[in-house]
Short mmCIF file of C-alpha atoms in Angstrom, two decimals:
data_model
loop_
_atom_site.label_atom_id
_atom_site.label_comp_id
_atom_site.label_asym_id
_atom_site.label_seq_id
_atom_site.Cartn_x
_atom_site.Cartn_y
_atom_site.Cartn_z
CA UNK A 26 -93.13 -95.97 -112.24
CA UNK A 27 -92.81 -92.05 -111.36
CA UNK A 28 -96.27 -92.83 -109.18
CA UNK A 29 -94.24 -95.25 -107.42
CA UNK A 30 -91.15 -92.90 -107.05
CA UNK A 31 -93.23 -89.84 -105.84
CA UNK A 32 -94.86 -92.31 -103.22
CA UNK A 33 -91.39 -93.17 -101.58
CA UNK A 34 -90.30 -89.75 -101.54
CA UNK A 35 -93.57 -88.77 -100.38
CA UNK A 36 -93.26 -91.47 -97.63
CA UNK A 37 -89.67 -90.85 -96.93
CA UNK A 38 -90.44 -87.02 -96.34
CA UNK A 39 -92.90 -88.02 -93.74
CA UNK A 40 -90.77 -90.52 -91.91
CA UNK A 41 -87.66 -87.81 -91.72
CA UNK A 42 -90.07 -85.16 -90.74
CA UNK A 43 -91.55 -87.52 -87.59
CA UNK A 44 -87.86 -88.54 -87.03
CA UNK A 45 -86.74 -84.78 -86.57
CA UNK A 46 -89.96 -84.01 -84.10
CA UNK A 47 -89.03 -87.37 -82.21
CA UNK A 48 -85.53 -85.60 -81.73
CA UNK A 49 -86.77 -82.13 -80.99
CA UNK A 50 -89.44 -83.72 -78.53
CA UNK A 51 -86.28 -85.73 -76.58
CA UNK A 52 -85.11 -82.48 -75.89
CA UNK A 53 -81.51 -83.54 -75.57
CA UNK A 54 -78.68 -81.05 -75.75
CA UNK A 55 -78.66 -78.61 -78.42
CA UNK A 56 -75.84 -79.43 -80.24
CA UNK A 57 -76.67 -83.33 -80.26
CA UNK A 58 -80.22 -82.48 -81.71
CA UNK A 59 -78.82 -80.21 -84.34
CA UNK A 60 -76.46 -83.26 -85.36
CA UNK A 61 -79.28 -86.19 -85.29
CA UNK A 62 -81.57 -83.66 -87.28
CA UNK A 63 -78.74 -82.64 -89.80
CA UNK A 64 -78.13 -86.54 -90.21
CA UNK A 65 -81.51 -87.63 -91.01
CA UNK A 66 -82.28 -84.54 -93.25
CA UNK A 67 -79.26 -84.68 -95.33
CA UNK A 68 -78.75 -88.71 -95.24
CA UNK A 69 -81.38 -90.41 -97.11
CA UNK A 70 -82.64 -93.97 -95.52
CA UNK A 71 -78.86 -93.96 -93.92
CA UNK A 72 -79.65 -91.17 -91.12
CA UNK A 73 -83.12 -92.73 -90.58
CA UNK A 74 -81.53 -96.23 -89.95
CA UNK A 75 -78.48 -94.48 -87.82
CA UNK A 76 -81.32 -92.83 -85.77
CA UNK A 77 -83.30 -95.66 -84.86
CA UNK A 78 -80.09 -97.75 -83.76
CA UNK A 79 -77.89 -95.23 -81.89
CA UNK A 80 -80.46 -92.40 -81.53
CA UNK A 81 -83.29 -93.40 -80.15
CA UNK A 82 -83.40 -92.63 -76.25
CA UNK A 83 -84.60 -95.20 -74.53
CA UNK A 84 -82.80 -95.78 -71.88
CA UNK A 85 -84.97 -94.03 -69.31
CA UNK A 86 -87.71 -96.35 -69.90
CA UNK A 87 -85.76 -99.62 -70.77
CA UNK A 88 -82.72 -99.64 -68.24
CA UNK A 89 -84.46 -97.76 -65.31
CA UNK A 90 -84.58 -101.06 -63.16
CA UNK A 91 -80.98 -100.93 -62.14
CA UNK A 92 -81.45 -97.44 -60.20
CA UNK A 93 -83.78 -99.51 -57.54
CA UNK A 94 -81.16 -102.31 -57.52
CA UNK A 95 -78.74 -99.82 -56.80
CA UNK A 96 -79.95 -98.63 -53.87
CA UNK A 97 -81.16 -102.45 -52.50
CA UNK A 98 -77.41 -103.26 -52.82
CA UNK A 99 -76.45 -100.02 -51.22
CA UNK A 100 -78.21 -100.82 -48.13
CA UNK A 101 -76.51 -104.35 -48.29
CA UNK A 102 -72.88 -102.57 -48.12
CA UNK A 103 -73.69 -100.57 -45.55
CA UNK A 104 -75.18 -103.04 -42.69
CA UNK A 105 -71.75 -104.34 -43.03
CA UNK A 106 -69.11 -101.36 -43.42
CA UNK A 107 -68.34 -98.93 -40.72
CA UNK A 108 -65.24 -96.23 -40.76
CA UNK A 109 -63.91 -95.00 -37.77
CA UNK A 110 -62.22 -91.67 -37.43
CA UNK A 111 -62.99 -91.08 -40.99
CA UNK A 112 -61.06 -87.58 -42.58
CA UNK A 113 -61.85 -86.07 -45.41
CA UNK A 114 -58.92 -83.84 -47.30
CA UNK A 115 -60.82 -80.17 -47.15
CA UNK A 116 -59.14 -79.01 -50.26
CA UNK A 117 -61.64 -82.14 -52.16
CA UNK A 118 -64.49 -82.25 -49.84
CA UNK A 119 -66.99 -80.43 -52.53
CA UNK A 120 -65.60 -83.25 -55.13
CA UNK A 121 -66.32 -85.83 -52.37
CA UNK A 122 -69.70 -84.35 -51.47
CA UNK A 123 -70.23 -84.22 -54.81
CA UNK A 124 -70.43 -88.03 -55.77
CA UNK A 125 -71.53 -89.16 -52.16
CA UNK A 126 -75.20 -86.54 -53.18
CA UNK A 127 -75.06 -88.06 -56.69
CA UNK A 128 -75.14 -91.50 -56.41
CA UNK A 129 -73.84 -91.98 -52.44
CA UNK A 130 -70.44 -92.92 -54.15
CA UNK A 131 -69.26 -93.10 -50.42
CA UNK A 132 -65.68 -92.46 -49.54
CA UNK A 133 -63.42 -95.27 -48.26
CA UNK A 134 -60.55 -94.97 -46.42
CA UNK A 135 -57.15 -97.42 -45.27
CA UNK A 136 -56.64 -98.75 -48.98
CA UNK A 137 -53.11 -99.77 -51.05
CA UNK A 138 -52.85 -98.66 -54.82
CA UNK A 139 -50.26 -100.64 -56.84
CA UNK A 140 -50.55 -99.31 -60.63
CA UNK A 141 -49.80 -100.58 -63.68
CA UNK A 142 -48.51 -99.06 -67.14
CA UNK A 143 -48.46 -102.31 -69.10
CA UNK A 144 -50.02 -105.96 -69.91
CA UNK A 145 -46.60 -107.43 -68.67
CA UNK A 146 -47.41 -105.98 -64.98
CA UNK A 147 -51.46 -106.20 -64.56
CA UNK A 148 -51.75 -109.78 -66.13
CA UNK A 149 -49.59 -111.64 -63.98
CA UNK A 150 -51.10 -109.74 -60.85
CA UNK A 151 -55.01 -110.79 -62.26
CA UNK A 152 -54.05 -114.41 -62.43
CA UNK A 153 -51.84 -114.28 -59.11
CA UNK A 154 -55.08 -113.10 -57.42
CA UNK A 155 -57.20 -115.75 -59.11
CA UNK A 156 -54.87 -118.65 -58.45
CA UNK A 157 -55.17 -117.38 -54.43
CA UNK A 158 -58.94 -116.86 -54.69
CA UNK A 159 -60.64 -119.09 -51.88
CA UNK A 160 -64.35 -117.47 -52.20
CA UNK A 161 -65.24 -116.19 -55.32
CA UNK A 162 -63.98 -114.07 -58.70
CA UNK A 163 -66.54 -111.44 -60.06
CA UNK A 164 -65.44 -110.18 -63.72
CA UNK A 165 -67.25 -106.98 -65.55
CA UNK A 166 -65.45 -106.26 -68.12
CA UNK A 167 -66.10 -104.91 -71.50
CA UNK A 168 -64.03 -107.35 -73.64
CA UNK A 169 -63.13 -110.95 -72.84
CA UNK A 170 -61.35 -112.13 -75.90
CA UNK A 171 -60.89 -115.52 -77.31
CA UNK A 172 -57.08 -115.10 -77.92
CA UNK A 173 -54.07 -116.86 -76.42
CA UNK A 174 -54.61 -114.20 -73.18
CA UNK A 175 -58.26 -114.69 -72.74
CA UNK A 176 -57.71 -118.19 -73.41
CA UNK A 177 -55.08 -118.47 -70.29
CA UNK A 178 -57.59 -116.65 -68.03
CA UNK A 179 -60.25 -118.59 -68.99
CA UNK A 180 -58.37 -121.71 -67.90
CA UNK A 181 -57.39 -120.20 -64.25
CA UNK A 182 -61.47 -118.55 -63.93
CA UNK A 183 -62.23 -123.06 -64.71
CA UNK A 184 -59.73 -124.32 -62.61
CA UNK A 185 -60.91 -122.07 -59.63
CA UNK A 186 -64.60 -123.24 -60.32
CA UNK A 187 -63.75 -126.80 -60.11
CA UNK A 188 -62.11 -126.02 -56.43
CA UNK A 189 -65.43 -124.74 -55.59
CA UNK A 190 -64.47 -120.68 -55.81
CA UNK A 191 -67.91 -118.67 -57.03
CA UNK A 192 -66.83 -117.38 -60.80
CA UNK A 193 -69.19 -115.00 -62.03
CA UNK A 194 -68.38 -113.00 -65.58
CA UNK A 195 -70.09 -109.85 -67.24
CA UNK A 196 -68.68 -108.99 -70.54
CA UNK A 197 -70.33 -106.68 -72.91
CA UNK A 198 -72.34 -108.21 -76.33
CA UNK A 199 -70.78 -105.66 -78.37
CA UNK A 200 -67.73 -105.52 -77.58
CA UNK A 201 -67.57 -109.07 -77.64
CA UNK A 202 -69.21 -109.32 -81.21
CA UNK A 203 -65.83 -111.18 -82.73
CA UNK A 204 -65.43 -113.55 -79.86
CA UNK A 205 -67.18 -117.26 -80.34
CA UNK A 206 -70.10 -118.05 -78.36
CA UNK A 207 -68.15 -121.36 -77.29
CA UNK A 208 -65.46 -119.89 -75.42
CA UNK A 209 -68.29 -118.44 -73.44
CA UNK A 210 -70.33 -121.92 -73.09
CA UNK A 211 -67.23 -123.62 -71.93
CA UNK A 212 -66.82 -121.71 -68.98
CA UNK A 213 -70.56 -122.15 -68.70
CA UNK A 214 -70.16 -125.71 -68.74
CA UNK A 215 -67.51 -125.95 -66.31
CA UNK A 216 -69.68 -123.81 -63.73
CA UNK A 217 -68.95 -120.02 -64.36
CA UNK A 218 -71.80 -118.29 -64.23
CA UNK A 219 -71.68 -115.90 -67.81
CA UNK A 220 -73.66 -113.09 -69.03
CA UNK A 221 -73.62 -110.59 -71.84
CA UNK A 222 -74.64 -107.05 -70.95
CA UNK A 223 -77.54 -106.39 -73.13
CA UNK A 224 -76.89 -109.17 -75.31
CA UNK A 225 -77.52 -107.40 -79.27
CA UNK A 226 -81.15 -109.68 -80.91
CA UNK A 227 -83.46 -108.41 -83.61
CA UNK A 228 -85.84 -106.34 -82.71
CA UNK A 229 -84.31 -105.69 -79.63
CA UNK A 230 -81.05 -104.32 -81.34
CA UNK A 231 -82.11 -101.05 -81.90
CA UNK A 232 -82.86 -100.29 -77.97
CA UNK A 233 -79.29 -101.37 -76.96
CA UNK A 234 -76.70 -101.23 -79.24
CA UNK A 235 -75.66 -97.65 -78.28
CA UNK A 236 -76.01 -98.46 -74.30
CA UNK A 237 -72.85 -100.45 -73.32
CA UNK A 238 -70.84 -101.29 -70.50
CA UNK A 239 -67.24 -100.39 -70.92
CA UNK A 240 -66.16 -100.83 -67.56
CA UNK A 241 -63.26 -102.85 -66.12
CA UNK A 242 -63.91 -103.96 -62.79
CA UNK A 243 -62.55 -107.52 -61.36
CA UNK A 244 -63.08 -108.50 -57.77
CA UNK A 245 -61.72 -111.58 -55.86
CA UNK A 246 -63.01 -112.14 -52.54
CA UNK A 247 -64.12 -108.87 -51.85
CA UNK A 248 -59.99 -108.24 -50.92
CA UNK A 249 -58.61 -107.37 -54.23
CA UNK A 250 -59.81 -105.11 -56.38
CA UNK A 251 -58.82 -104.20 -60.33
CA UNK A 252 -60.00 -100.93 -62.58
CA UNK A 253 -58.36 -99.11 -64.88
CA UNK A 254 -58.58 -99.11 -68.53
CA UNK A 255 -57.50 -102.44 -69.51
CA UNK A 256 -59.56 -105.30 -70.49
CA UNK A 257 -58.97 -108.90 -71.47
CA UNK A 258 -56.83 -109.32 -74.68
CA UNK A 259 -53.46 -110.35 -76.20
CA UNK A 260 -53.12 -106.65 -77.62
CA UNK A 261 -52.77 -105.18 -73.73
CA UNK A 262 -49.69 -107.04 -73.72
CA UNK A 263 -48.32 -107.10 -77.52
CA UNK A 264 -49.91 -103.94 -78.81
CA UNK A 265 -51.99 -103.98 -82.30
CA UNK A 266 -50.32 -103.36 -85.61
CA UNK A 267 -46.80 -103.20 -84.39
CA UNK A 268 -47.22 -100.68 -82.21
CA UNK A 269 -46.79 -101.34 -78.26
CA UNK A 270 -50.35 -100.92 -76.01
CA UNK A 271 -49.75 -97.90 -73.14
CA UNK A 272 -52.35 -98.17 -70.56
CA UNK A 273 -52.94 -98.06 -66.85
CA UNK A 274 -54.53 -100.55 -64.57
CA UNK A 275 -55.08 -100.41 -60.97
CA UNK A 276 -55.23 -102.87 -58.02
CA UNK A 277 -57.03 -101.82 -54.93
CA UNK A 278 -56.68 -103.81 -51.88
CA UNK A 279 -58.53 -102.25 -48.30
CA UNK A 280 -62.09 -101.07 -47.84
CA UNK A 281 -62.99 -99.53 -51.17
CA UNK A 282 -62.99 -102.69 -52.61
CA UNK A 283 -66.28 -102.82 -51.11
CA UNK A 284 -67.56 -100.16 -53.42
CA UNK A 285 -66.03 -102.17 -56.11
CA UNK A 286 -68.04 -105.04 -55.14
CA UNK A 287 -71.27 -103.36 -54.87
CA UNK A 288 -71.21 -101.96 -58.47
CA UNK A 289 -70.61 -105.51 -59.56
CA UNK A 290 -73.70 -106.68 -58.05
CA UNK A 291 -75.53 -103.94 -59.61
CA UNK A 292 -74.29 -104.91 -62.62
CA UNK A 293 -74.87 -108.91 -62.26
CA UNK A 294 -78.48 -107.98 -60.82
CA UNK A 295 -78.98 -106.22 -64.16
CA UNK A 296 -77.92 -109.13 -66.14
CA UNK A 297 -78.69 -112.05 -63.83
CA UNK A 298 -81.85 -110.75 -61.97
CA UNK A 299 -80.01 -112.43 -59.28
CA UNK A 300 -79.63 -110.29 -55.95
CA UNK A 301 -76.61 -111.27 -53.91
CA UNK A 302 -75.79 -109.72 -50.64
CA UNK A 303 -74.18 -112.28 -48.24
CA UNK A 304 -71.76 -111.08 -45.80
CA UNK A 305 -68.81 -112.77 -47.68
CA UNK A 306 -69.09 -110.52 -50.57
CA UNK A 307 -67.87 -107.73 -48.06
CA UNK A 308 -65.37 -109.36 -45.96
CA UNK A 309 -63.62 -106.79 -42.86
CA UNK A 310 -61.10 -105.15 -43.02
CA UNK A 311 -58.05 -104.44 -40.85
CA UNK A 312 -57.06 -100.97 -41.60
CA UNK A 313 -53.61 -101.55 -39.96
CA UNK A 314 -52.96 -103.73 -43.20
CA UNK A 315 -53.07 -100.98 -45.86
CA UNK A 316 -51.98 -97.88 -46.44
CA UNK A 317 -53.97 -94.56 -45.27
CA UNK A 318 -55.42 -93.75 -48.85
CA UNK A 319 -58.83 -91.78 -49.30
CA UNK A 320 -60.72 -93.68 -52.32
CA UNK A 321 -64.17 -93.28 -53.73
CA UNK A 322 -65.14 -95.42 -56.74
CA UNK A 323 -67.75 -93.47 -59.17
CA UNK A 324 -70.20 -95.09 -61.93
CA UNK A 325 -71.69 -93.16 -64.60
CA UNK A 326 -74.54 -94.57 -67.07
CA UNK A 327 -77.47 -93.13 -69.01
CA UNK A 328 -79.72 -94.95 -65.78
CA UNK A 329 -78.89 -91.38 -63.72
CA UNK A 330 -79.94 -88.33 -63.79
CA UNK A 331 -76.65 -86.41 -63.50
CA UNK A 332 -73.45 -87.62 -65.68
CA UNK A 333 -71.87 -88.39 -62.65
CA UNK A 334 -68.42 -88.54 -63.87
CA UNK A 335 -68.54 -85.81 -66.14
CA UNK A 336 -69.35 -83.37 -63.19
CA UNK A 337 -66.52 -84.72 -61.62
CA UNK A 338 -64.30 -83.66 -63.84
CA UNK A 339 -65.69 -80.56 -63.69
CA UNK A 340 -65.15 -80.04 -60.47
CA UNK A 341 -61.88 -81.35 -60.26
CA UNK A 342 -60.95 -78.57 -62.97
CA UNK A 343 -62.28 -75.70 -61.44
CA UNK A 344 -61.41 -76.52 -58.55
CA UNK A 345 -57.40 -76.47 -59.64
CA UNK A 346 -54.74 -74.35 -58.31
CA UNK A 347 -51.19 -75.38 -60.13
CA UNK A 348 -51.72 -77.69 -63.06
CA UNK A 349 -54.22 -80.80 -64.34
CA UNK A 350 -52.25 -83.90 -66.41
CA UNK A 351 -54.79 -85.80 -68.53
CA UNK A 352 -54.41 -88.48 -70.73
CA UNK A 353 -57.38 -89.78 -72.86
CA UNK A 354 -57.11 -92.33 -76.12
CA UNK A 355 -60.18 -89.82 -77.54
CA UNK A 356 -60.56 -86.17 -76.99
CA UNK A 357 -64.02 -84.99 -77.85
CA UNK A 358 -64.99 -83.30 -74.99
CA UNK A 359 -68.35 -82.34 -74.31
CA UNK A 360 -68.83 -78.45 -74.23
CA UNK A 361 -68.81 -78.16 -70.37
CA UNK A 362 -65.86 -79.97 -70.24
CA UNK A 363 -64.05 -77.94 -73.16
CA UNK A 364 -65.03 -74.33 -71.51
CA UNK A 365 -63.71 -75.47 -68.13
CA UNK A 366 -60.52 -76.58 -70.07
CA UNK A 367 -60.41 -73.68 -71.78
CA UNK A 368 -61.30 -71.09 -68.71
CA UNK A 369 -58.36 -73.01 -66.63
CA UNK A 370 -55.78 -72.48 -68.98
CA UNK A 371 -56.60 -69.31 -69.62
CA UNK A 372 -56.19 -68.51 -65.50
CA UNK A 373 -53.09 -69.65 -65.29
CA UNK A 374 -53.61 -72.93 -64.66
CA UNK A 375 -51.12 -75.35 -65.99
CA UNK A 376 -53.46 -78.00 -68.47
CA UNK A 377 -51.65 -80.37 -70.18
CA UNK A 378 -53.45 -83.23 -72.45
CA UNK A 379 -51.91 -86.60 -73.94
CA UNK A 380 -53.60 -88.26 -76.63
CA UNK A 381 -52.08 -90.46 -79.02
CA UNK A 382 -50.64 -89.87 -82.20
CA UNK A 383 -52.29 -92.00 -84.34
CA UNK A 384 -55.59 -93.76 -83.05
CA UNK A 385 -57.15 -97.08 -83.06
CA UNK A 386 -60.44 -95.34 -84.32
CA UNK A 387 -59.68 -92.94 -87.08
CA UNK A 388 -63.02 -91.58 -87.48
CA UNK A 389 -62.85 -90.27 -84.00
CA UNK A 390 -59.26 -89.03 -84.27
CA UNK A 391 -60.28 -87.05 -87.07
CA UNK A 392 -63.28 -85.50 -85.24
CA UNK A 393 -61.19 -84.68 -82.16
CA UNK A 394 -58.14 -82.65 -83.97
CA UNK A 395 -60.05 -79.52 -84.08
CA UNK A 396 -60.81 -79.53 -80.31
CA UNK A 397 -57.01 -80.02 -79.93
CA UNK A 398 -56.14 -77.00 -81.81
CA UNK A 399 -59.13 -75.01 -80.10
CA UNK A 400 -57.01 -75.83 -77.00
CA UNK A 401 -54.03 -74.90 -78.09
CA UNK A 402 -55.37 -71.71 -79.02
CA UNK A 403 -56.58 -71.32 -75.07
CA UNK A 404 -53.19 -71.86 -73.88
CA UNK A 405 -53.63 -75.64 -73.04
CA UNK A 406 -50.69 -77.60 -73.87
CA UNK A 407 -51.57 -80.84 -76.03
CA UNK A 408 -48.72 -83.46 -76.57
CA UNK A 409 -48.99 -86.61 -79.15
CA UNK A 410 -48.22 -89.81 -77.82
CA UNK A 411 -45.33 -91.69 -80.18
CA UNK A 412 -44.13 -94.82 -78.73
CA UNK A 413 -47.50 -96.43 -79.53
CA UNK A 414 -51.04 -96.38 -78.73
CA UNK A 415 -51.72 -94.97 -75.97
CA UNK A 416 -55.06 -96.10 -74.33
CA UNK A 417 -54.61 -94.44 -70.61
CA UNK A 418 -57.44 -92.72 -69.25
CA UNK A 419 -56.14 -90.92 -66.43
CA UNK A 420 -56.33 -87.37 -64.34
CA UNK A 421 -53.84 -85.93 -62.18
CA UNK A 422 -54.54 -82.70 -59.86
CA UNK A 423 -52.27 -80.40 -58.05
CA UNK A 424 -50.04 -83.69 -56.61
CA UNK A 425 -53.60 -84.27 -54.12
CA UNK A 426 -56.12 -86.41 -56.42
CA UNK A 427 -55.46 -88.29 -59.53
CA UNK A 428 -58.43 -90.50 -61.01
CA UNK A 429 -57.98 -93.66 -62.99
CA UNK A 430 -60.87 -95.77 -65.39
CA UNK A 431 -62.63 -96.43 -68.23
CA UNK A 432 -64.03 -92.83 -69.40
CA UNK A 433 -62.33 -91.03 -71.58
CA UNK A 434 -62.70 -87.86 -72.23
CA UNK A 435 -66.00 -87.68 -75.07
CA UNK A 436 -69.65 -87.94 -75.04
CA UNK A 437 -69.80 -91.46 -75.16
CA UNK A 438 -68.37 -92.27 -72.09
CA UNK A 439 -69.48 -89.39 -70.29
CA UNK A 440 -73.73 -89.69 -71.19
CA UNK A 441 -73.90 -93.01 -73.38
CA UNK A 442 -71.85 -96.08 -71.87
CA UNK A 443 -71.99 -97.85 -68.36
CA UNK A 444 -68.19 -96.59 -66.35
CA UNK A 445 -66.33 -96.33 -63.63
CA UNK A 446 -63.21 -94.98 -62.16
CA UNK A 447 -61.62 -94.58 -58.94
CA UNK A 448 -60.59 -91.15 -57.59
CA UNK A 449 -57.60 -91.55 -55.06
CA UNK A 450 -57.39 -88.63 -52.58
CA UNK A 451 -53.99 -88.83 -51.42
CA UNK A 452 -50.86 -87.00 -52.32
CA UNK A 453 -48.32 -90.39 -52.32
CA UNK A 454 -50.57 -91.95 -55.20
CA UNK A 455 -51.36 -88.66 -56.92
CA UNK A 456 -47.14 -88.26 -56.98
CA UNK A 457 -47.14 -91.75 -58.72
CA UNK A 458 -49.59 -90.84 -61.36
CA UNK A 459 -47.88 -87.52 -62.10
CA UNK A 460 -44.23 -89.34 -62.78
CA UNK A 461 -46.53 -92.06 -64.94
CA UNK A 462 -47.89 -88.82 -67.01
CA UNK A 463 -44.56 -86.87 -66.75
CA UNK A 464 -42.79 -90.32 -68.23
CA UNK A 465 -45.58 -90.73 -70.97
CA UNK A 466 -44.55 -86.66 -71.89
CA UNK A 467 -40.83 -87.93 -72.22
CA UNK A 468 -42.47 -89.77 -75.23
CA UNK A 469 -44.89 -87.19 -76.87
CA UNK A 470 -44.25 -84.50 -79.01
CA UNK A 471 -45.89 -80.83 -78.51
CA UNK A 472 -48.88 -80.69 -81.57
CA UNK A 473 -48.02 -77.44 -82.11
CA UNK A 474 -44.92 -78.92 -83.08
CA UNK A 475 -46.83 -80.62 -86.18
CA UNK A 476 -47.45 -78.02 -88.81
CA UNK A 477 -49.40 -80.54 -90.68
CA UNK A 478 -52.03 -80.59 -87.50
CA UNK A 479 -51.75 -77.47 -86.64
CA UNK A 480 -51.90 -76.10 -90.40
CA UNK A 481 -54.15 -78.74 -92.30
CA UNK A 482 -54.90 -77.84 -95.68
CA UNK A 483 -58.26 -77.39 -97.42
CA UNK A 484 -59.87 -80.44 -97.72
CA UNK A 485 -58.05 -81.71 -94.15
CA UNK A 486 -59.47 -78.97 -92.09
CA UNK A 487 -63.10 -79.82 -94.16
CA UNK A 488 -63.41 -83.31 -93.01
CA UNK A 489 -62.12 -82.10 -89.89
CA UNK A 490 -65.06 -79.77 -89.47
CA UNK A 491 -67.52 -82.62 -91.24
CA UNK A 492 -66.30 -85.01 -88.36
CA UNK A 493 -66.67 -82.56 -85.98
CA UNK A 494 -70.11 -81.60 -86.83
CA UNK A 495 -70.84 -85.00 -85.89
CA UNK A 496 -68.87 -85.31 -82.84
CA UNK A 497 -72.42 -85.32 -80.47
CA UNK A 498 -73.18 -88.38 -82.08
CA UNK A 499 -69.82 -90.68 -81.38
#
């Protein structure tokens, strides 16, 4: 028996030793290694089993194929848009340049924004659009629930098929784990075309579980256009433990729906293997029919080289003059992101952050309170959302460029998960989303208002800093 025993520790030595060079050899950040190697040293069996199915970077090798898909359906879009007299705002041009030499996230003028703060106004506008959809409804969204909602857009996405209107749906495996595979096979059998992104199977589990798309992008007939931060559920209209859902939602109607198409048939190529580039996809456009509003849509993913949207933010905060608005559901900024934070507010500029009070994911709250004191401490101002839960994830600049989407601001969703968001480049709209975040304020209360946050005791502030420490990881 103690042979035995000194041959599994034996064994298990050697495994977390190769699992520790594996990390080192990765040569990921250096605060991400230090957490996977703490993890696995300190974690018996548990960190070796956490490594291999959310640590193990494979998505160079495994998801590569959508980078040559992206720039097959990038030629597509372009042999049928053209912008005349095109103007870009000079104050945002290096943003602008920015995405367009990243990913040739191209710039699209003549576009109307209508946003939404609530389930009560984007639902009815989704199924308004699908009951006058005449060509086809594209769906990528991260989760389609089987709820009375999801139910009641499931029965408009069927009816539409059975007039003949293309329906095709991406929704994510994970977070569609608690939903039935028969609410998906019914739309299947009425002839919606379905697929999971990266569907979850033994032994393929451990290459894709941490890999997912969270973005919310619906398009109807290449003429309407949603993103935002909202997905398809009964709890983005009646909240989740009593507590009323806050989130925003855009509709996009002009040429950057375009752009909106094209990373949908990125996406459905991924899933589908299915290339689609008829002319009908990308209908024209009558720029005398919209509004004069500058939009580029931007897509990050661990498929690029850069973290697209993460540098955008970047940029957007350096690049500040008189204040930056940002609301997030999690704040666990990566360390770029914190010392440009941190570097603003200490110029002068005026940063102000909304998270909410309590979270959906306490885990993550916990890990994020420190950063909110560390900003504090830099002069940022950080205000606790109380009406509810507040899901937003928006940015608002200097009353010239807000952005709206799925990232918020953390590591997941800046290197890990599949997102988008739309930056608008135009004062009217970036007005709009400043009274949204100036309204949401009306509801928060300063943190350094909450001596229990700002003053945890002992064993508070140590599972603070035990969260924290694994903060890379989330």
């Amino acid at each position: 028996m103690h042979e035995l025993y000194l041959t599994l520790v034996i064994l298990n030595d050697i495994v977390v030793i190769l699992a520790i060079i594996h990390v080192l050899m990765d040569n990921r950040l250096p605060a991400k290694t230090m957490a996977w190697a703490l993890v696995i040293y300190f974690v018996p069996v548990a960190g070796i089993v956490l490594y291999v199915f959310f640590g193990v970077n494979t998505r160079r090798d495994r998801l590569v194929s959508e980078r040559s898909m992206n720039e097959i359906t990038r030629r597509s879009m372009l042999s049928f848009v053209g912008q005349q007299d095109l103007r870009l705002p000079e104050n945002h041009k290096q943003t602008i340049d920015l995405f367009v030499n990243q990913s040739m996230a191209l710039p699209f003028k003549d576009n109307t924004v209508d946003i939404y703060t609530d389930g009560y106004g984007f639902f009815p506008a989704l199924l308004a659009a699908i009951r006058n959809a005449t060509s086809h409804i594209h769906i990528d969204i991260y989760i389609f629930a089987d709820d009375a909602l999801g139910r009641l857009v499931s029965d408009s996405l069927i009816d539409k098929a059975r007039q003949g209107v293309e329906v095709r749906v991406i929704y994510d495996d994970v977070g569609c784990w608690n939903v039935s595979r028969h609410f998906f096979e019914r739309m299947r059998e009425e002839g919606i075309e379905v697929c999971p992104f990266l569907p979850v199977r033994f032994p393929s589990f451990t290459s894709k579980v941490n890999y997912r798309n969270h973005r919310k992008i619906i398009v109807v007939d290449g003429k309407v256009g949603f993103i935002g931060g909202m997905n398809i559920a009964q709890r983005y209209v009646k909240g989740v433990e009593g507590r009323p859902w806050r989130d925003t939602m855009t509709k996009i109607t002009g040429s950057a729906v375009y752009s909106l198409q094209r990373e949908f048939l990125v996406d459905w190529y991924f899933v589908d293997r299915t290339r689609l580039s008829d002319r009908k996809y990308y209908p024209p456009v009558v720029s005398s029919d919209y509004d004069d509003c500058l939009i580029q849509i931007v897509t990050g993913g661990p498929v690029t080289p850069f973290p697209e949207i993460m540098q955008g933010y970047m940029r957007v905060i350096i690049a500040a003059r008189r204040y930056i608005y940002i609301e997030t559901p999690y704040f666990i900024p990566t360390e770029p992101v914190l010392f440009a934070l941190k570097t603003a507010a200490l110029g002068g500029i005026d940063v102000r952050i909304i998270v909410p009070e309590r979270s959906d994911a306490r885990f993550v709250e916990w890990a994020g309170r420190s950063y909110l004191r560390d900003m504090t401490a830099s002069g940022v101002k950080v205000y606790l959302y109380e009406s509810g839960f507040l899901h937003s994830k928006i940015l608002v600049c200097d009353d010239s460029l807000a952005t709206c989407g799925s990232t918020n601001v953390d590591s997941r969703s800046f290197e890990n998960n599949f997102e988008s968001n739309a930056f608008f480049y135009d004062e009217t709209v970036a007005r709009r989303f400043r009274r949204i975040f100036l309204e949401d304020l009306g509801r928060s209360v300063p943190l350094s208002e909450k001596p229990g946050r700002m003053n945890p005791g002992f064993f508070p502030r140590l599972w603070e800093s035990l969260t924290r420490l694994l903060s890379p990881l989330l």
